[in-house]
XYZ file of C-alpha atoms in Angstrom:
157
model
C 75.630 121.136 105.012
C 79.280 120.073 104.878
C 79.552 121.313 101.270
C 78.421 124.788 102.391
C 81.221 125.268 104.930
C 83.984 126.089 102.402
C 81.623 128.450 100.591
C 80.578 130.160 103.831
C 84.181 130.437 105.013
C 85.245 132.064 101.737
C 82.262 134.397 101.903
C 83.145 135.436 105.471
C 86.732 136.270 104.483
C 85.576 138.279 101.463
C 83.014 140.164 103.569
C 85.768 142.118 105.348
C 85.599 144.660 102.542
C 81.828 145.002 102.976
C 82.373 146.821 106.265
C 83.809 149.799 104.385
C 80.510 150.364 102.605
C 78.225 150.192 105.636
C 74.941 152.069 105.590
C 74.697 154.827 108.242
C 72.690 153.809 111.321
C 71.573 156.121 114.126
C 69.404 155.842 117.225
C 68.555 159.410 118.199
C 71.890 161.134 118.899
C 73.817 157.844 118.708
C 75.719 156.901 115.530
C 76.669 153.242 115.117
C 79.682 152.595 112.897
C 82.349 149.930 112.314
C 79.763 147.198 112.717
C 81.429 143.800 112.248
C 81.066 140.196 113.402
C 84.090 137.898 113.313
C 83.176 134.450 112.067
C 84.998 131.440 110.708
C 81.813 130.338 108.967
C 81.242 127.460 111.382
C 77.670 126.906 112.553
C 77.240 126.920 116.346
C 80.425 128.795 117.158
C 80.630 131.723 119.557
C 81.439 134.777 117.443
C 82.549 138.228 118.551
C 80.794 141.401 117.451
C 82.232 144.905 117.408
C 80.789 148.404 117.036
C 81.570 152.046 117.699
C 78.705 154.046 119.244
C 79.296 157.805 119.102
C 77.042 159.930 121.306
C 76.419 163.468 120.026
C 74.260 164.331 123.033
C 75.091 166.088 126.293
C 73.326 163.196 128.060
C 74.846 159.770 128.631
C 73.028 156.614 127.499
C 73.412 152.870 128.066
C 73.437 149.884 125.767
C 71.067 147.530 127.593
C 70.689 144.556 125.234
C 71.498 143.144 121.822
C 69.538 140.432 120.035
C 69.595 138.781 116.621
C 68.056 135.899 114.715
C 71.602 134.717 113.935
C 72.449 133.581 117.496
C 70.657 132.040 120.456
C 71.742 135.014 122.594
C 74.157 137.941 122.675
C 76.173 138.783 125.794
C 78.285 141.834 126.707
C 81.704 140.341 127.486
C 84.360 142.209 129.415
C 87.886 140.840 129.808
C 89.323 141.676 133.210
C 93.015 141.343 134.008
C 94.401 141.182 137.523
C 97.477 139.988 139.359
C 95.802 136.597 139.770
C 94.864 136.100 136.119
C 92.399 136.928 133.399
C 88.645 136.441 133.455
C 85.874 137.062 130.955
C 82.718 138.312 132.610
C 79.298 139.223 131.251
C 78.287 142.830 131.960
C 74.582 143.717 132.299
C 74.933 147.007 130.365
C 77.563 149.257 128.799
C 77.696 153.035 129.207
C 77.749 155.391 126.238
C 79.264 158.612 127.625
C 77.828 162.037 126.847
C 79.667 163.664 123.914
C 81.819 160.522 123.788
C 82.003 157.028 122.370
C 81.619 153.420 123.369
C 84.324 151.607 121.400
C 83.779 147.854 121.300
C 86.742 147.035 119.058
C 88.984 144.071 118.307
C 91.844 143.870 120.795
C 89.989 145.817 123.489
C 88.546 144.411 126.708
C 84.985 144.514 125.304
C 83.159 142.450 122.704
C 79.649 141.287 121.939
C 79.566 137.505 122.189
C 77.094 135.886 119.812
C 76.406 132.476 121.347
C 75.538 129.591 118.956
C 76.092 131.847 115.953
C 74.708 130.679 112.596
C 76.455 132.359 109.637
C 73.900 130.800 107.290
C 71.458 133.458 108.545
C 73.548 136.114 106.828
C 72.283 137.933 103.762
C 74.730 139.688 101.451
C 77.558 139.046 103.943
C 75.727 140.734 106.827
C 73.634 139.826 109.859
C 71.123 142.146 111.480
C 71.411 142.874 115.189
C 68.897 144.822 117.267
C 70.585 147.088 119.804
C 68.531 148.544 122.671
C 69.590 151.762 124.406
C 68.051 153.051 127.639
C 67.312 156.531 126.231
C 67.641 156.263 122.436
C 65.523 153.104 122.163
C 65.968 150.204 119.769
C 67.693 150.244 116.410
C 68.408 147.509 113.889
C 71.821 147.524 112.248
C 73.547 145.331 109.687
C 76.917 143.954 110.829
C 79.349 142.734 108.170
C 80.804 139.242 108.583
C 84.570 139.052 108.463
C 87.232 136.428 108.965
C 89.695 139.058 110.273
C 88.101 141.537 112.684
C 91.254 143.590 113.279
C 91.818 144.126 109.560
C 88.141 144.961 109.006
C 88.212 147.498 111.874
C 91.450 149.053 110.598
C 89.987 149.323 107.088
C 87.770 152.140 108.384
C 90.822 154.323 109.137
């Protein structure tokens, strides 16, 4: 497995350009774009996932869970800053506002945390995550692996 690490790491870095060619994914009125997972290519790491969910409906929705075969679990992490310090907490759900967007982007206070991530489960530089929404239901979406999440996110602009 040690010989695969350099290959996986190079593949993860090259996959940043894959995000530009993502296939459209929708769950009812929700469009999921900018789907990326930051990974160094190391098996067992905790990797961050990012996505933009645009809601074209007059009704709000909620992201209630995310699962994948590429990690033991996925948590909704929220960084909270206060006068006493910084904490990272797990949220039970995230709101998707009516006629608005849930932006889980690099550098923001939100990220999907893929615990015990295994980049070897990727196919064509992507991993498939299943996102469950309270109203729109479940949808599977391919997330591109990248070594630089900020650059991959910015590449969409």
